[in-house]
mmCIF file with all atom_site columns, C-alpha atoms in Angstrom:
data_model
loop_
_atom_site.group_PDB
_atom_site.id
_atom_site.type_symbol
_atom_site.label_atom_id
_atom_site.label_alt_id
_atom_site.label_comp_id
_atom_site.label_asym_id
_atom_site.label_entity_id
_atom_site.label_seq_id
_atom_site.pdbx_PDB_ins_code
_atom_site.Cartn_x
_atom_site.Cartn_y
_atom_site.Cartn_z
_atom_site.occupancy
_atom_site.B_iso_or_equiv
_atom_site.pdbx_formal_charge
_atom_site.auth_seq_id
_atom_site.auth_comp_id
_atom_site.auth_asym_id
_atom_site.auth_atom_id
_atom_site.pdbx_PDB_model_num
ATOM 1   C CA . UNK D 1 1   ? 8.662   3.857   16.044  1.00 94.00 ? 1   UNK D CA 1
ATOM 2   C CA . UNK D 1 2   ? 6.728   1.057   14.021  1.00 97.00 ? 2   UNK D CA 1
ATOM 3   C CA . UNK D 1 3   ? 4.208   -0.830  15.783  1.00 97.00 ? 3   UNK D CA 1
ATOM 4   C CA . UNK D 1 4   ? 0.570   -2.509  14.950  1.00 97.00 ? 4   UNK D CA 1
ATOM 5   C CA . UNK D 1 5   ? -2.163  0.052   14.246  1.00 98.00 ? 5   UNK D CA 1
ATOM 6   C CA . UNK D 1 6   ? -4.946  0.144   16.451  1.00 98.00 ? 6   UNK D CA 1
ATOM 7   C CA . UNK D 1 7   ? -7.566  2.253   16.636  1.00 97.00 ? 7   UNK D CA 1
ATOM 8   C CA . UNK D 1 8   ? -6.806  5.501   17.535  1.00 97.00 ? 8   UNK D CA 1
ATOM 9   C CA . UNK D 1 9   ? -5.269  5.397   14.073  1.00 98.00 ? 9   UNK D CA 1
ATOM 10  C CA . UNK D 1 10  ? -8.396  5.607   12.211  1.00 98.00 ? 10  UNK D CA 1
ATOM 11  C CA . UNK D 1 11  ? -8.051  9.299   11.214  1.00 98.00 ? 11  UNK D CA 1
ATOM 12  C CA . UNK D 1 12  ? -4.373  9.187   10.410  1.00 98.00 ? 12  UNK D CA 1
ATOM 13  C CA . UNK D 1 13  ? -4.757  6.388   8.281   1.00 98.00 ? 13  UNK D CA 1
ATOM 14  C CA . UNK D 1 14  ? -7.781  8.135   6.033   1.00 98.00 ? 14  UNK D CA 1
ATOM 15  C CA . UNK D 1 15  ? -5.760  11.313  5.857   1.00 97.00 ? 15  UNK D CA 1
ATOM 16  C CA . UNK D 1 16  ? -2.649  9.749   4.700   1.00 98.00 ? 16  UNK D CA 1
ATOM 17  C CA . UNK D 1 17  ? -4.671  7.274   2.347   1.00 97.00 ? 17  UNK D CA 1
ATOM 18  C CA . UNK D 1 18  ? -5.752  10.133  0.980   1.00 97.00 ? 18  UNK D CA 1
ATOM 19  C CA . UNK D 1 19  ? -2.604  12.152  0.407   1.00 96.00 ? 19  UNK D CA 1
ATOM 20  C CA . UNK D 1 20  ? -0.530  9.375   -1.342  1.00 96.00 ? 20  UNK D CA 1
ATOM 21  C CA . UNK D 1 21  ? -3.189  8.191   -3.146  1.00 94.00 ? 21  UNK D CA 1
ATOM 22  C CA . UNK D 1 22  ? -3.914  11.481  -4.629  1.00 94.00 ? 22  UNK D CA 1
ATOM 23  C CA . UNK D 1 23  ? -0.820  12.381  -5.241  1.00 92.00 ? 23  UNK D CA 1
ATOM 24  C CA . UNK D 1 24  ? 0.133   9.307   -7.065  1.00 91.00 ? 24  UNK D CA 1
ATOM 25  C CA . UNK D 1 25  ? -2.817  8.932   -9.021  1.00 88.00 ? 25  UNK D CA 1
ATOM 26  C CA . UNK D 1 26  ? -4.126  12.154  -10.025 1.00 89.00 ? 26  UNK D CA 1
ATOM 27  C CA . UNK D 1 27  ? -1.099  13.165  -12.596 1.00 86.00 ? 27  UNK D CA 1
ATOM 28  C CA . UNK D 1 28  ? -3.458  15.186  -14.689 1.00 86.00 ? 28  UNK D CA 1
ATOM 29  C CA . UNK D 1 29  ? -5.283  17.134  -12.249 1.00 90.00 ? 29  UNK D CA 1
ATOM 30  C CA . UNK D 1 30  ? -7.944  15.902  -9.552  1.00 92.00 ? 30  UNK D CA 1
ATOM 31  C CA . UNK D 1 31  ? -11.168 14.524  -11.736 1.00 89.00 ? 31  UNK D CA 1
ATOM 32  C CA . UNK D 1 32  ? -14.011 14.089  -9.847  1.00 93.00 ? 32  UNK D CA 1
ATOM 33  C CA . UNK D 1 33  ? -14.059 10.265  -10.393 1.00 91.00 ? 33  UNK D CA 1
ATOM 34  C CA . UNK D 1 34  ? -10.439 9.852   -8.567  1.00 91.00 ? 34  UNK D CA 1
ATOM 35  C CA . UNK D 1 35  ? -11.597 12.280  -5.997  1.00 94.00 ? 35  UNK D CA 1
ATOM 36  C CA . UNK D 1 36  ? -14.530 9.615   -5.436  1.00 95.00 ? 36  UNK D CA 1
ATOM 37  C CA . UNK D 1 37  ? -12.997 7.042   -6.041  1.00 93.00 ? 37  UNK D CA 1
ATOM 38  C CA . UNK D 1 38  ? -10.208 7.800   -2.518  1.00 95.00 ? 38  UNK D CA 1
ATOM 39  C CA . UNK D 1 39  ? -13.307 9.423   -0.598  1.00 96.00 ? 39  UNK D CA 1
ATOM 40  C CA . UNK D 1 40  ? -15.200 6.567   -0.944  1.00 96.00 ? 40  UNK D CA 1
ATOM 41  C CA . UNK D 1 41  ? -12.550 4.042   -0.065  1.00 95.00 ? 41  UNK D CA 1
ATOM 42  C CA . UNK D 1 42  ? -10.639 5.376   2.171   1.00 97.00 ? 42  UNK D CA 1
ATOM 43  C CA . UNK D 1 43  ? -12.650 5.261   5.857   1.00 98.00 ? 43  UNK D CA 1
ATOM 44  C CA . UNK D 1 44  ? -12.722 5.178   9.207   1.00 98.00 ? 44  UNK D CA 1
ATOM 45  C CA . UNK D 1 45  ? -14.718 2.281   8.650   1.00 98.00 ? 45  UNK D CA 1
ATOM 46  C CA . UNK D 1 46  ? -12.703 0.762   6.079   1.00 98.00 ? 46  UNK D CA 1
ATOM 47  C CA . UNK D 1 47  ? -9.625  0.615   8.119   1.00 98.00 ? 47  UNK D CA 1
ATOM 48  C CA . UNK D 1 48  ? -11.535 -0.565  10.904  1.00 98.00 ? 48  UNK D CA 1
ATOM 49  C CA . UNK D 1 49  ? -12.637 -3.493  9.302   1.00 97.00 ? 49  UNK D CA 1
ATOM 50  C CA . UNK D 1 50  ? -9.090  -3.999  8.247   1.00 97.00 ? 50  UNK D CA 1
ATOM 51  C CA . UNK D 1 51  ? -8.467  -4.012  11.637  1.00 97.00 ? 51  UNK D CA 1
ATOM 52  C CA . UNK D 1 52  ? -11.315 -6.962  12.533  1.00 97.00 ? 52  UNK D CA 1
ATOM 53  C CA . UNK D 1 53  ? -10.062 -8.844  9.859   1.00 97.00 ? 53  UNK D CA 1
ATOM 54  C CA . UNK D 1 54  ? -7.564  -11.695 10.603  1.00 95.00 ? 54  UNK D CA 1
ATOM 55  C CA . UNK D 1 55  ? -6.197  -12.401 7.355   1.00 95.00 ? 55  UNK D CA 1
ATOM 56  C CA . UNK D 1 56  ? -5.305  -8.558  7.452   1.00 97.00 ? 56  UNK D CA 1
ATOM 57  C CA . UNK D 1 57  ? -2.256  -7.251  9.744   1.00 97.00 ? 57  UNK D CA 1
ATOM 58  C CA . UNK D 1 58  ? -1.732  -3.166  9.720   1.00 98.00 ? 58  UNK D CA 1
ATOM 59  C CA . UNK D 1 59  ? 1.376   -1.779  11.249  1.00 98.00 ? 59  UNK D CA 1
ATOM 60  C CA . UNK D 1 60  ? 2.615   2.118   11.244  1.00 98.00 ? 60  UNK D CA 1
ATOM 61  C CA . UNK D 1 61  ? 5.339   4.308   11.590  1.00 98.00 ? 61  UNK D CA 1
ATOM 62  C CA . UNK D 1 62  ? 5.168   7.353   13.375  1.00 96.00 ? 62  UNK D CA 1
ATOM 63  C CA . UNK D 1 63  ? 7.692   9.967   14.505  1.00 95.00 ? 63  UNK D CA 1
ATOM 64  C CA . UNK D 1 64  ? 6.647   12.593  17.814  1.00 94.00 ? 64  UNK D CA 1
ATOM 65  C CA . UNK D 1 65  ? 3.215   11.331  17.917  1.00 93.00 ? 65  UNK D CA 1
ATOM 66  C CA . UNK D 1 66  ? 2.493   11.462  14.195  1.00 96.00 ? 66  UNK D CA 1
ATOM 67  C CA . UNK D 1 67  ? 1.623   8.592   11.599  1.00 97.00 ? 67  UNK D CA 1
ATOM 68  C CA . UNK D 1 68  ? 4.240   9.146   8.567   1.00 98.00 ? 68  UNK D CA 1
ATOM 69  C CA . UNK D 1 69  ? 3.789   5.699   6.916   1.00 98.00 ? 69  UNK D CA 1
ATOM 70  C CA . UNK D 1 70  ? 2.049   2.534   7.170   1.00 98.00 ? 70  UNK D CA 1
ATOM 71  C CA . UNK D 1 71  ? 1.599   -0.989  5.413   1.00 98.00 ? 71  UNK D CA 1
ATOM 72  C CA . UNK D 1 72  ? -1.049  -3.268  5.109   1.00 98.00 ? 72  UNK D CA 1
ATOM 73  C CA . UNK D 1 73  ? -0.525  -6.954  4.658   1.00 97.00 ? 73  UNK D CA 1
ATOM 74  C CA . UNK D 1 74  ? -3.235  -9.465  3.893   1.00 96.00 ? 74  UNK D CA 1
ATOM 75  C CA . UNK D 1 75  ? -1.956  -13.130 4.748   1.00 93.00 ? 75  UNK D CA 1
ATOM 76  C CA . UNK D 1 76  ? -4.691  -14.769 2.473   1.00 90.00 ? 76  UNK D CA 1
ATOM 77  C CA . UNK D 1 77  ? -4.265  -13.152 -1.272  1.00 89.00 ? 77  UNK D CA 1
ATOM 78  C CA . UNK D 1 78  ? -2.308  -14.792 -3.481  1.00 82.00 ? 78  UNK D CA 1
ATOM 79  C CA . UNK D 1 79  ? -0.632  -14.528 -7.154  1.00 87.00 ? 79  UNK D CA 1
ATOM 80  C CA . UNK D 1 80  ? -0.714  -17.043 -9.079  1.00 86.00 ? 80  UNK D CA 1
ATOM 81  C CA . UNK D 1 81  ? -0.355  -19.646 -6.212  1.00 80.00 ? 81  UNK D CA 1
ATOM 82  C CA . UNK D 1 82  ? 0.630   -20.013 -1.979  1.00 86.00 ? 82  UNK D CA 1
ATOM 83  C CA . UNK D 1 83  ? 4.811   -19.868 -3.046  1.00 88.00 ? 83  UNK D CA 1
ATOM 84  C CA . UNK D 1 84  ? 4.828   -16.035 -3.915  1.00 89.00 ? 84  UNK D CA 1
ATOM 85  C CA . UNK D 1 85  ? 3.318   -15.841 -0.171  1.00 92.00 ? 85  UNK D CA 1
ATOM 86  C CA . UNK D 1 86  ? 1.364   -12.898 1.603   1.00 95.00 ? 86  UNK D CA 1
ATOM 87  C CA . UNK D 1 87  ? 0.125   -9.986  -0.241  1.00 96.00 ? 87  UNK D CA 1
ATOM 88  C CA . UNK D 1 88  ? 1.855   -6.269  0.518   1.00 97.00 ? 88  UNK D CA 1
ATOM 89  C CA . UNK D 1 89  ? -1.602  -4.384  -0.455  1.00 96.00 ? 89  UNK D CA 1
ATOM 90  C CA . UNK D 1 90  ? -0.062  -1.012  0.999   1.00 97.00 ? 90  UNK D CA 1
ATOM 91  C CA . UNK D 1 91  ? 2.738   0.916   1.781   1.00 98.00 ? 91  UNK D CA 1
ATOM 92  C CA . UNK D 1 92  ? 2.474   3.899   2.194   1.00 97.00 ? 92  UNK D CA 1
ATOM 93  C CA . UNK D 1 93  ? 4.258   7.047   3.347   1.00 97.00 ? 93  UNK D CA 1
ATOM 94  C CA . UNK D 1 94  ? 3.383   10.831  3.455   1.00 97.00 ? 94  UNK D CA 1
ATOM 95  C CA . UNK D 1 95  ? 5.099   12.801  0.772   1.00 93.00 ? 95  UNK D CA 1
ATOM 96  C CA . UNK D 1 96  ? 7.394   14.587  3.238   1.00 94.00 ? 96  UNK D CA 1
ATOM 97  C CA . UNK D 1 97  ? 9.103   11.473  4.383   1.00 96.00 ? 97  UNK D CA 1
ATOM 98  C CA . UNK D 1 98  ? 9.351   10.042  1.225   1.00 92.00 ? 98  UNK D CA 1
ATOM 99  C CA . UNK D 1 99  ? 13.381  9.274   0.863   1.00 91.00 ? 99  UNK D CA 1
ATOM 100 C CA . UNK D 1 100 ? 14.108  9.329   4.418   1.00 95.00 ? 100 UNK D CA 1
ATOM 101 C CA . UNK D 1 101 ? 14.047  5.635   4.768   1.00 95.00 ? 101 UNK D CA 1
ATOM 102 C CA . UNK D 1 102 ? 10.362  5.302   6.338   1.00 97.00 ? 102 UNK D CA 1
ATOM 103 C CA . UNK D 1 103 ? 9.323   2.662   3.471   1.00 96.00 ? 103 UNK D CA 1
ATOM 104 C CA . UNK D 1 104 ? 12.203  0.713   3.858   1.00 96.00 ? 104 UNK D CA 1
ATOM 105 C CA . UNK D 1 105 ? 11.925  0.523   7.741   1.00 97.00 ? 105 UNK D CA 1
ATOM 106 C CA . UNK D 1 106 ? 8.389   -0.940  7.112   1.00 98.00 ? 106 UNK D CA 1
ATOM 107 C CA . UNK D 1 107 ? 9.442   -3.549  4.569   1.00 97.00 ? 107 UNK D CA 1
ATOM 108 C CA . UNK D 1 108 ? 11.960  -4.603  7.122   1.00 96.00 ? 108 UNK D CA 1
ATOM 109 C CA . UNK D 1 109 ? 9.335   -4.683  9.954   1.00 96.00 ? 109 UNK D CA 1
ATOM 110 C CA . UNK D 1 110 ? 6.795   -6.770  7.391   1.00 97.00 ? 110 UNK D CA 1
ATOM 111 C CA . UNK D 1 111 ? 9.549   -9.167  7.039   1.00 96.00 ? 111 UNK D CA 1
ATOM 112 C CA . UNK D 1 112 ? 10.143  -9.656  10.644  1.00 95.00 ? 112 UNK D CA 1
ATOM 113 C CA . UNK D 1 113 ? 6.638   -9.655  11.576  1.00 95.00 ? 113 UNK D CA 1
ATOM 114 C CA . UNK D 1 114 ? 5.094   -11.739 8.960   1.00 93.00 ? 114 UNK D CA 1
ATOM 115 C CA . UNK D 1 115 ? 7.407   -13.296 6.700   1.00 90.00 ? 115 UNK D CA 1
ATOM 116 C CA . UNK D 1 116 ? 10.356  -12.836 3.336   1.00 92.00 ? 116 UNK D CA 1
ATOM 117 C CA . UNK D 1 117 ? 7.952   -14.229 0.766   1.00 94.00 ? 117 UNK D CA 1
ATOM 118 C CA . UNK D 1 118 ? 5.462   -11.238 -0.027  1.00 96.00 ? 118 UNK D CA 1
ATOM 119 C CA . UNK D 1 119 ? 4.526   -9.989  -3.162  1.00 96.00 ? 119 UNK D CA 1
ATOM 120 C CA . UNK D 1 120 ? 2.792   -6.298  -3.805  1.00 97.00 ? 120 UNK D CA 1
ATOM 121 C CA . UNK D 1 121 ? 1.877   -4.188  -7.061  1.00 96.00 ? 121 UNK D CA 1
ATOM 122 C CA . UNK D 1 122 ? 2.124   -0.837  -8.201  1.00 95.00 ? 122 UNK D CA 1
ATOM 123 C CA . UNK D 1 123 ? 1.014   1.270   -10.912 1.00 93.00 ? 123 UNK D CA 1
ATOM 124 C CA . UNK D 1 124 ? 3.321   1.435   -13.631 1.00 92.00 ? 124 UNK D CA 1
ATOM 125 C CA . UNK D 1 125 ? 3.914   4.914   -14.017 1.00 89.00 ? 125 UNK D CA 1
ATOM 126 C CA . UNK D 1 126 ? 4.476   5.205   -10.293 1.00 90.00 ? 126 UNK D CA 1
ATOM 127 C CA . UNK D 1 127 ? 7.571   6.545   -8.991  1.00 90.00 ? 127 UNK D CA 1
ATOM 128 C CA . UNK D 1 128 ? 7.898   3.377   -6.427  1.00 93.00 ? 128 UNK D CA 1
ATOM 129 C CA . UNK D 1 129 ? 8.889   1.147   -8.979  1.00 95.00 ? 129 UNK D CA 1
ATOM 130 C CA . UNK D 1 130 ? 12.278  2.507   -9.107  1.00 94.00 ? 130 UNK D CA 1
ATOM 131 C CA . UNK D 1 131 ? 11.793  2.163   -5.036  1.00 95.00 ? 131 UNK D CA 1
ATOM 132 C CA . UNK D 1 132 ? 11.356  -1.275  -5.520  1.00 97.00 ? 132 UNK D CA 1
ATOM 133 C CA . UNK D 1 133 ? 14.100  -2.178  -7.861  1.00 96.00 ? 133 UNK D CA 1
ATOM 134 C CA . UNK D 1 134 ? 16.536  -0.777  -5.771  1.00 95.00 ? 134 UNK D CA 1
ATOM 135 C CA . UNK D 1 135 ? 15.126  -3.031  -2.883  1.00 96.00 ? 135 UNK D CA 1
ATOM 136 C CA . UNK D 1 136 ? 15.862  -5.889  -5.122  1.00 95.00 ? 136 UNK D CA 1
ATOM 137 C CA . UNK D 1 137 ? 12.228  -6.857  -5.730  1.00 97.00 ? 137 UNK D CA 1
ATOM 138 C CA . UNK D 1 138 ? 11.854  -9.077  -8.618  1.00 96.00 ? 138 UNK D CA 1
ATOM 139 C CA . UNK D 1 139 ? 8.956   -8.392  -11.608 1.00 96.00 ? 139 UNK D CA 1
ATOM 140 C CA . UNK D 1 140 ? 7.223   -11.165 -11.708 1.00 95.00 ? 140 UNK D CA 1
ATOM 141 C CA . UNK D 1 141 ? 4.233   -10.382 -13.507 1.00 94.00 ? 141 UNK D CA 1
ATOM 142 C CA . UNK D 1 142 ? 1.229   -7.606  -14.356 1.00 95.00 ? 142 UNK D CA 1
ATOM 143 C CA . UNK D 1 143 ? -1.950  -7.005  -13.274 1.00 92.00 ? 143 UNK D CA 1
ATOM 144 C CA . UNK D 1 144 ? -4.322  -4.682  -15.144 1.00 92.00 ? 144 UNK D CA 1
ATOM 145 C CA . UNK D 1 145 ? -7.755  -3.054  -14.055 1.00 88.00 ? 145 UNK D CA 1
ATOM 146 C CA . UNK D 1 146 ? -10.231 -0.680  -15.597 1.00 90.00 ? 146 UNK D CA 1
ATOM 147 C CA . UNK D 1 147 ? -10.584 2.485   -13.770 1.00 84.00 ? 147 UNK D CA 1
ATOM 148 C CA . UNK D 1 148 ? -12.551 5.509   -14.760 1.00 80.00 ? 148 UNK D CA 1
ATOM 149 C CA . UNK D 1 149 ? -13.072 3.924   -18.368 1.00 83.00 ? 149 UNK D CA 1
ATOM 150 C CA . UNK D 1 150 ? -8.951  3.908   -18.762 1.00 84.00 ? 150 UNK D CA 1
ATOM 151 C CA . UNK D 1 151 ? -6.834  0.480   -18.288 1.00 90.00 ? 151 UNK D CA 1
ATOM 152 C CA . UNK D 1 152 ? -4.744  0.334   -15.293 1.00 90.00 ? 152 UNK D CA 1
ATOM 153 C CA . UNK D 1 153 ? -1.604  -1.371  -15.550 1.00 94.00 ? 153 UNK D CA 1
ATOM 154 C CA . UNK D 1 154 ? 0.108   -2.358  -12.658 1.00 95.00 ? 154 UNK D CA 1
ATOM 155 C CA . UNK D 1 155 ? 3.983   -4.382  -12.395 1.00 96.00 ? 155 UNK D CA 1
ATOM 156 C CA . UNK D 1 156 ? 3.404   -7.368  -9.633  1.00 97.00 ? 156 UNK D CA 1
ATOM 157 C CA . UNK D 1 157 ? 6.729   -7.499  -7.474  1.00 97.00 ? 157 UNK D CA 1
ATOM 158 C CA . UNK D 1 158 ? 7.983   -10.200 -5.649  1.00 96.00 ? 158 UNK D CA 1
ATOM 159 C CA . UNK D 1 159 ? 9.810   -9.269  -2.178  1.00 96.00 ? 159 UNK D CA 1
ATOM 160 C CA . UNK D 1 160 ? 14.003  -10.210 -2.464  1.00 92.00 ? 160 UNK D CA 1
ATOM 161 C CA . UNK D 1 161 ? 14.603  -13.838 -1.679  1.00 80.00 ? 161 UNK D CA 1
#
């Protein structure tokens, strides 16, 4: 079942932050500044902002009673200008559901709920690229931050058209 996030969601969403975050960034082992870095970020009081936030819209997927994904979509960024429309700033599903169709049920439910023109990056070494590809997402660009004193390079996709 996918529906808005509300919440009661709070500690599901931190906990599963935290697992596909970790797992997708900490390649070399868990360095304290990663292990920050996610504990710091990822709140109850984060998400709840999110939440209070109009430009953001949160919506999850969950199967018996239990969050297994989720994406966040914030209606107001933008790359490099309004026709590349709403920024994808998460998707994310736990590492046992990965496959299963649970990130692909969620793009579907973004595009009904919000829009087709969305655009999202990922780090390049991160296995969702291929994810993405498949999807038909289009590379339209790169994004690069500093993290930890390394440079973060990340592909910007644009959602199929």
């Amino acid at each position: 079942m996918i529906r808005r996030a509300n919440v009661n969601d709070l500690s599901c969403l931190v906990a599963l932050s935290l697992q596909v975050w970790l797992n997708t960034y900490t390649l070399d082992g868990m360095r304290r500044e990663y292990a920050d870095f996610a504990i710091g970020q990822f709140t109850k009081d984060y998400f709840q902002d999110l939440l209070l936030r109009d430009e953001y819209d949160i919506i999850v997927c969950e199967e018996e009673g239990a969050l297994i994904g989720f994406a966040v979509a914030n209606n107001r960024s933008q790359f490099e200008g309004p026709e590349n429309g709403f920024e994808l700033e998460k998707l994310y599903v736990h590492s046992h559901f990965q496959g299963k169709g649970v990130g692909r049920a969620l793009l579907s439910e973004v595009t009904a709920r919000f829009g087709s023109d969305f655009w999202l990056y990922t780090w390049t070494e991160n296995i969702s690229n291929a994810f993405y590809k498949r999807l038909g997402f289009e590379l339209i660009g790169e994004l690069s931050f500093e993290f930890a004193g390394k440079r973060i390079l990340n592909n910007v996709y644009m959602s199929p058209r």
